[in-house]
Each structure stands twice: as C-alpha cells, then as structure tokens.
C-alpha cells in the first residue's frame, strides 16, 4: 500500500507548525519577566525615598519581580484589591491610583505616610524587590495603575 501524498496547503501548514515548535524549543528559558518602564520608574522613586532615609537602594530580583508583575496584572484584570500569598521573609505593599502624571511619587508618598506600608518600604534588611505595575481599566475606572511591591 502506497502512502497518500499530502495536499500542498496541508504540507505548508505542517511545515509552519514544525518551524514554530523548533524556534520555541531553541529559545533559552527566561529567568524572569523584565521590568516595564513604569516598574523601573516606581523603583527609582522608591529608591530616592530610601536614599533620603540613609538606606541602600533596592535591586530587582528576577523571581520576585515576575511574581509582583503577575500579581498586579491579576488584581487589575479581576477587579480585585488584596494582598497575595507571600513567601516567608517577604513583605508587600499594594496600591492603585488613576492614570495621571507624578503617579509614582504620589504612591510612594502615600506609602511613606501609612503606618502599615512605611516599614516595608524602609526595611533596612530589604535588598531585592519585585515591582509590578498594570495599567488599564479597573473596577469602573477608565484607567488606573495597579501597583504591587514585594520586598525581600
């Protein structure tokens, strides 16, 4: 019995699928999500506040960064606002505000003025941070920035 040849469109489709799978398999696994520009901006403002209090600057940690970003996106997409589950030794600040200029400075000022959030932002032992920012519609607002910061 002779094999039946594939029609030309089926051959092209099959070749495309094989190429996509090969390219995907050849890519190295990413260590974590790269911070977005708003996340870099928020960390810059946070580090300025820490420096004003004589504290060392925080640096992005790949795993904690991925988790913070994912949590910010999750909260906004699900119209939710609550703290996530955290690994031992990790603290978290969350916040949201409408899309406007100077949003990062406003948010950091709110955290500094909050008895519950200030200790996390100014924790002397913290060295690594994850900063998640998700922008878009949320809970009836046309545009908000949902922010999650996790400290370790």
mmCIF file of N, CA, C and O in Angstrom, residues 35-91:
data_model
loop_
_atom_site.group_PDB
_atom_site.id
_atom_site.type_symbol
_atom_site.label_atom_id
_atom_site.label_comp_id
_atom_site.label_asym_id
_atom_site.label_seq_id
_atom_site.Cartn_x
_atom_site.Cartn_y
_atom_site.Cartn_z
ATOM 1 N N UNK A 35 11.517 44.078 33.909
ATOM 2 C CA UNK A 35 10.658 45.165 34.390
ATOM 3 C C UNK A 35 10.233 46.082 33.253
ATOM 4 O O UNK A 35 11.008 46.349 32.330
ATOM 5 N N UNK A 36 9.009 46.557 33.334
ATOM 6 C CA UNK A 36 8.499 47.516 32.355
ATOM 7 C C UNK A 36 8.979 48.919 32.727
ATOM 8 O O UNK A 36 9.480 49.141 33.835
ATOM 9 N N UNK A 37 8.791 49.872 31.836
ATOM 10 C CA UNK A 37 9.198 51.249 32.133
ATOM 11 C C UNK A 37 8.496 51.812 33.365
ATOM 12 O O UNK A 37 9.147 52.451 34.199
ATOM 13 N N UNK A 38 7.172 51.612 33.534
ATOM 14 C CA UNK A 38 6.543 52.102 34.761
ATOM 15 C C UNK A 38 7.098 51.425 36.021
ATOM 16 O O UNK A 38 7.206 52.061 37.073
ATOM 17 N N UNK A 39 7.457 50.155 35.928
ATOM 18 C CA UNK A 39 8.026 49.459 37.081
ATOM 19 C C UNK A 39 9.412 50.018 37.420
ATOM 20 O O UNK A 39 9.736 50.202 38.598
ATOM 21 N N UNK A 40 10.199 50.314 36.399
ATOM 22 C CA UNK A 40 11.510 50.934 36.626
ATOM 23 C C UNK A 40 11.323 52.313 37.245
ATOM 24 O O UNK A 40 12.040 52.696 38.167
ATOM 25 N N UNK A 41 10.344 53.059 36.758
ATOM 26 C CA UNK A 41 10.063 54.394 37.295
ATOM 27 C C UNK A 41 9.690 54.321 38.770
ATOM 28 O O UNK A 41 10.182 55.100 39.592
ATOM 29 N N UNK A 42 8.796 53.396 39.123
ATOM 30 C CA UNK A 42 8.368 53.271 40.517
ATOM 31 C C UNK A 42 9.546 52.879 41.405
ATOM 32 O O UNK A 42 9.718 53.440 42.494
ATOM 33 N N UNK A 43 10.394 51.965 40.962
ATOM 34 C CA UNK A 43 11.563 51.593 41.754
ATOM 35 C C UNK A 43 12.496 52.793 41.933
ATOM 36 O O UNK A 43 13.040 52.989 43.021
ATOM 37 N N UNK A 44 12.668 53.598 40.911
ATOM 38 C CA UNK A 44 13.513 54.785 41.004
ATOM 39 C C UNK A 44 12.998 55.724 42.109
ATOM 40 O O UNK A 44 13.776 56.197 42.946
ATOM 41 N N UNK A 45 11.702 55.959 42.138
ATOM 42 C CA UNK A 45 11.119 56.842 43.158
ATOM 43 C C UNK A 45 11.237 56.198 44.541
ATOM 44 O O UNK A 45 11.555 56.876 45.525
ATOM 45 N N UNK A 46 11.020 54.900 44.626
ATOM 46 C CA UNK A 46 11.174 54.196 45.909
ATOM 47 C C UNK A 46 12.615 54.310 46.407
ATOM 48 O O UNK A 46 12.842 54.563 47.599
ATOM 49 N N UNK A 47 13.571 54.121 45.520
ATOM 50 C CA UNK A 47 14.978 54.206 45.916
ATOM 51 C C UNK A 47 15.366 55.624 46.328
ATOM 52 O O UNK A 47 16.191 55.796 47.228
ATOM 53 N N UNK A 48 14.792 56.629 45.696
ATOM 54 C CA UNK A 48 15.041 58.005 46.123
ATOM 55 C C UNK A 48 14.541 58.224 47.551
ATOM 56 O O UNK A 48 15.209 58.874 48.365
ATOM 57 N N UNK A 49 13.375 57.668 47.877
ATOM 58 C CA UNK A 49 12.830 57.786 49.234
ATOM 59 C C UNK A 49 13.724 57.049 50.229
ATOM 60 O O UNK A 49 14.004 57.560 51.324
ATOM 61 N N UNK A 50 14.197 55.873 49.848
ATOM 62 C CA UNK A 50 15.085 55.117 50.733
ATOM 63 C C UNK A 50 16.400 55.860 50.940
ATOM 64 O O UNK A 50 16.911 55.934 52.063
ATOM 65 N N UNK A 51 16.960 56.419 49.871
ATOM 66 C CA UNK A 51 18.221 57.168 49.981
ATOM 67 C C UNK A 51 18.051 58.377 50.898
ATOM 68 O O UNK A 51 18.964 58.702 51.669
ATOM 69 N N UNK A 52 16.897 59.024 50.859
ATOM 70 C CA UNK A 52 16.630 60.175 51.728
ATOM 71 C C UNK A 52 16.602 59.774 53.199
ATOM 72 O O UNK A 52 16.788 60.614 54.082
ATOM 73 N N UNK A 53 16.407 58.487 53.459
ATOM 74 C CA UNK A 53 16.415 57.964 54.827
ATOM 75 C C UNK A 53 17.699 57.201 55.139
ATOM 76 O O UNK A 53 17.773 56.460 56.120
ATOM 77 N N UNK A 54 18.711 57.347 54.288
ATOM 78 C CA UNK A 54 20.010 56.721 54.525
ATOM 79 C C UNK A 54 20.045 55.224 54.292
ATOM 80 O O UNK A 54 20.916 54.540 54.838
ATOM 81 N N UNK A 55 19.131 54.709 53.461
ATOM 82 C CA UNK A 55 19.059 53.260 53.218
ATOM 83 C C UNK A 55 19.644 52.899 51.853
ATOM 84 O O UNK A 55 19.667 53.731 50.938
ATOM 85 N N UNK A 56 20.087 51.662 51.721
ATOM 86 C CA UNK A 56 20.640 51.188 50.450
ATOM 87 C C UNK A 56 19.526 51.061 49.412
ATOM 88 O O UNK A 56 18.356 50.877 49.748
ATOM 89 N N UNK A 57 19.939 51.152 48.166
ATOM 90 C CA UNK A 57 18.991 51.021 47.061
ATOM 91 C C UNK A 57 18.579 49.556 46.903
ATOM 92 O O UNK A 57 19.378 48.650 47.128
ATOM 93 N N UNK A 58 17.346 49.368 46.488
ATOM 94 C CA UNK A 58 16.836 48.038 46.198
ATOM 95 C C UNK A 58 17.137 47.688 44.753
ATOM 96 O O UNK A 58 17.216 48.565 43.892
ATOM 97 N N UNK A 59 17.298 46.405 44.489
ATOM 98 C CA UNK A 59 17.531 45.913 43.134
ATOM 99 C C UNK A 59 16.454 44.891 42.797
ATOM 100 O O UNK A 59 15.966 44.182 43.659
ATOM 101 N N UNK A 60 16.124 44.844 41.499
ATOM 102 C CA UNK A 60 15.145 43.857 41.055
ATOM 103 C C UNK A 60 15.682 42.452 41.286
ATOM 104 O O UNK A 60 16.840 42.163 40.992
ATOM 105 N N UNK A 61 14.840 41.582 41.797
ATOM 106 C CA UNK A 61 15.126 40.155 41.887
ATOM 107 C C UNK A 61 14.257 39.464 40.851
ATOM 108 O O UNK A 61 13.062 39.765 40.758
ATOM 109 N N UNK A 62 14.806 38.567 40.050
ATOM 110 C CA UNK A 62 14.055 38.011 38.916
ATOM 111 C C UNK A 62 12.777 37.280 39.335
ATOM 112 O O UNK A 62 11.716 37.513 38.767
ATOM 113 N N UNK A 63 12.856 36.411 40.323
ATOM 114 C CA UNK A 63 11.676 35.640 40.731
ATOM 115 C C UNK A 63 10.638 36.525 41.389
ATOM 116 O O UNK A 63 9.448 36.456 41.054
ATOM 117 N N UNK A 64 11.068 37.370 42.292
ATOM 118 C CA UNK A 64 10.140 38.249 42.996
ATOM 119 C C UNK A 64 9.551 39.293 42.039
ATOM 120 O O UNK A 64 8.403 39.707 42.177
ATOM 121 N N UNK A 65 10.323 39.688 41.019
ATOM 122 C CA UNK A 65 9.829 40.625 40.015
ATOM 123 C C UNK A 65 8.705 40.003 39.197
ATOM 124 O O UNK A 65 7.660 40.608 38.975
ATOM 125 N N UNK A 66 8.914 38.791 38.751
ATOM 126 C CA UNK A 66 7.896 38.089 37.967
ATOM 127 C C UNK A 66 6.609 37.949 38.772
ATOM 128 O O UNK A 66 5.514 38.187 38.265
ATOM 129 N N UNK A 67 6.741 37.596 40.041
ATOM 130 C CA UNK A 67 5.557 37.414 40.892
ATOM 131 C C UNK A 67 4.816 38.727 41.124
ATOM 132 O O UNK A 67 3.589 38.773 41.066
ATOM 133 N N UNK A 68 5.539 39.806 41.379
ATOM 134 C CA UNK A 68 4.898 41.101 41.615
ATOM 135 C C UNK A 68 4.183 41.586 40.361
ATOM 136 O O UNK A 68 3.041 42.078 40.431
ATOM 137 N N UNK A 69 4.822 41.455 39.221
ATOM 138 C CA UNK A 69 4.195 41.878 37.963
ATOM 139 C C UNK A 69 2.921 41.064 37.699
ATOM 140 O O UNK A 69 1.872 41.620 37.378
ATOM 141 N N UNK A 70 3.025 39.760 37.843
ATOM 142 C CA UNK A 70 1.866 38.890 37.607
ATOM 143 C C UNK A 70 0.721 39.217 38.552
ATOM 144 O O UNK A 70 -0.450 39.196 38.161
ATOM 145 N N UNK A 71 1.040 39.524 39.804
ATOM 146 C CA UNK A 71 0.007 39.827 40.789
ATOM 147 C C UNK A 71 -0.687 41.151 40.458
ATOM 148 O O UNK A 71 -1.905 41.260 40.571
ATOM 149 N N UNK A 72 0.057 42.147 40.018
ATOM 150 C CA UNK A 72 -0.545 43.427 39.636
ATOM 151 C C UNK A 72 -1.505 43.242 38.454
ATOM 152 O O UNK A 72 -2.613 43.786 38.454
ATOM 153 N N UNK A 73 -1.086 42.464 37.475
ATOM 154 C CA UNK A 73 -1.940 42.188 36.318
ATOM 155 C C UNK A 73 -3.185 41.419 36.758
ATOM 156 O O UNK A 73 -4.308 41.732 36.356
ATOM 157 N N UNK A 74 -3.006 40.412 37.609
ATOM 158 C CA UNK A 74 -4.130 39.618 38.100
ATOM 159 C C UNK A 74 -5.160 40.491 38.825
ATOM 160 O O UNK A 74 -6.355 40.403 38.570
ATOM 161 N N UNK A 75 -4.683 41.337 39.741
ATOM 162 C CA UNK A 75 -5.599 42.181 40.502
ATOM 163 C C UNK A 75 -6.423 43.087 39.593
ATOM 164 O O UNK A 75 -7.637 43.217 39.755
ATOM 165 N N UNK A 76 -5.759 43.714 38.633
ATOM 166 C CA UNK A 76 -6.480 44.619 37.743
ATOM 167 C C UNK A 76 -7.465 43.870 36.866
ATOM 168 O O UNK A 76 -8.614 44.271 36.725
ATOM 169 N N UNK A 77 -7.052 42.765 36.301
ATOM 170 C CA UNK A 77 -7.944 42.002 35.413
ATOM 171 C C UNK A 77 -9.137 41.406 36.149
ATOM 172 O O UNK A 77 -10.181 41.185 35.546
ATOM 173 N N UNK A 78 -8.972 41.123 37.433
ATOM 174 C CA UNK A 78 -10.053 40.501 38.203
ATOM 175 C C UNK A 78 -10.801 41.491 39.098
ATOM 176 O O UNK A 78 -11.572 41.068 39.964
ATOM 177 N N UNK A 79 -10.561 42.793 38.871
ATOM 178 C CA UNK A 79 -11.224 43.818 39.687
ATOM 179 C C UNK A 79 -11.110 43.507 41.169
ATOM 180 O O UNK A 79 -12.091 43.556 41.914
ATOM 181 N N UNK A 80 -9.910 43.167 41.596
ATOM 182 C CA UNK A 80 -9.663 42.775 42.989
ATOM 183 C C UNK A 80 -8.608 43.704 43.592
ATOM 184 O O UNK A 80 -7.877 44.388 42.883
ATOM 185 N N UNK A 81 -8.555 43.702 44.919
ATOM 186 C CA UNK A 81 -7.554 44.510 45.615
ATOM 187 C C UNK A 81 -7.300 43.887 46.981
ATOM 188 O O UNK A 81 -7.994 44.184 47.949
ATOM 189 N N UNK A 82 -6.352 43.001 47.042
ATOM 190 C CA UNK A 82 -5.972 42.351 48.296
ATOM 191 C C UNK A 82 -4.556 41.811 48.159
ATOM 192 O O UNK A 82 -4.048 41.643 47.063
ATOM 193 N N UNK A 83 -3.935 41.549 49.301
ATOM 194 C CA UNK A 83 -2.568 41.042 49.303
ATOM 195 C C UNK A 83 -2.533 39.585 48.857
ATOM 196 O O UNK A 83 -3.449 38.815 49.142
ATOM 197 N N UNK A 84 -1.440 39.239 48.189
ATOM 198 C CA UNK A 84 -1.262 37.873 47.728
ATOM 199 C C UNK A 84 -0.570 37.023 48.780
ATOM 200 O O UNK A 84 -0.176 37.511 49.841
ATOM 201 N N UNK A 85 -0.441 35.756 48.473
ATOM 202 C CA UNK A 85 0.307 34.854 49.351
ATOM 203 C C UNK A 85 1.787 35.130 49.151
ATOM 204 O O UNK A 85 2.264 35.231 48.029
ATOM 205 N N UNK A 86 2.478 35.228 50.255
ATOM 206 C CA UNK A 86 3.889 35.605 50.184
ATOM 207 C C UNK A 86 4.777 34.534 50.780
ATOM 208 O O UNK A 86 4.403 33.866 51.742
ATOM 209 N N UNK A 87 5.962 34.425 50.213
ATOM 210 C CA UNK A 87 6.968 33.525 50.775
ATOM 211 C C UNK A 87 7.440 34.091 52.113
ATOM 212 O O UNK A 87 7.389 35.301 52.341
ATOM 213 N N UNK A 88 7.897 33.219 52.965
ATOM 214 C CA UNK A 88 8.428 33.631 54.258
ATOM 215 C C UNK A 88 9.542 34.658 54.060
ATOM 216 O O UNK A 88 10.389 34.512 53.187
ATOM 217 N N UNK A 89 9.520 35.721 54.831
ATOM 218 C CA UNK A 89 10.543 36.757 54.730
ATOM 219 C C UNK A 89 10.263 37.804 53.665
ATOM 220 O O UNK A 89 11.117 38.631 53.368
ATOM 221 N N UNK A 90 9.069 37.765 53.070
ATOM 222 C CA UNK A 90 8.697 38.719 52.027
ATOM 223 C C UNK A 90 7.559 39.587 52.537
ATOM 224 O O UNK A 90 6.638 39.096 53.178
ATOM 225 N N UNK A 91 7.627 40.887 52.270
ATOM 226 C CA UNK A 91 6.537 41.797 52.611
ATOM 227 C C UNK A 91 6.020 42.426 51.322
ATOM 228 O O UNK A 91 6.671 42.373 50.288
#
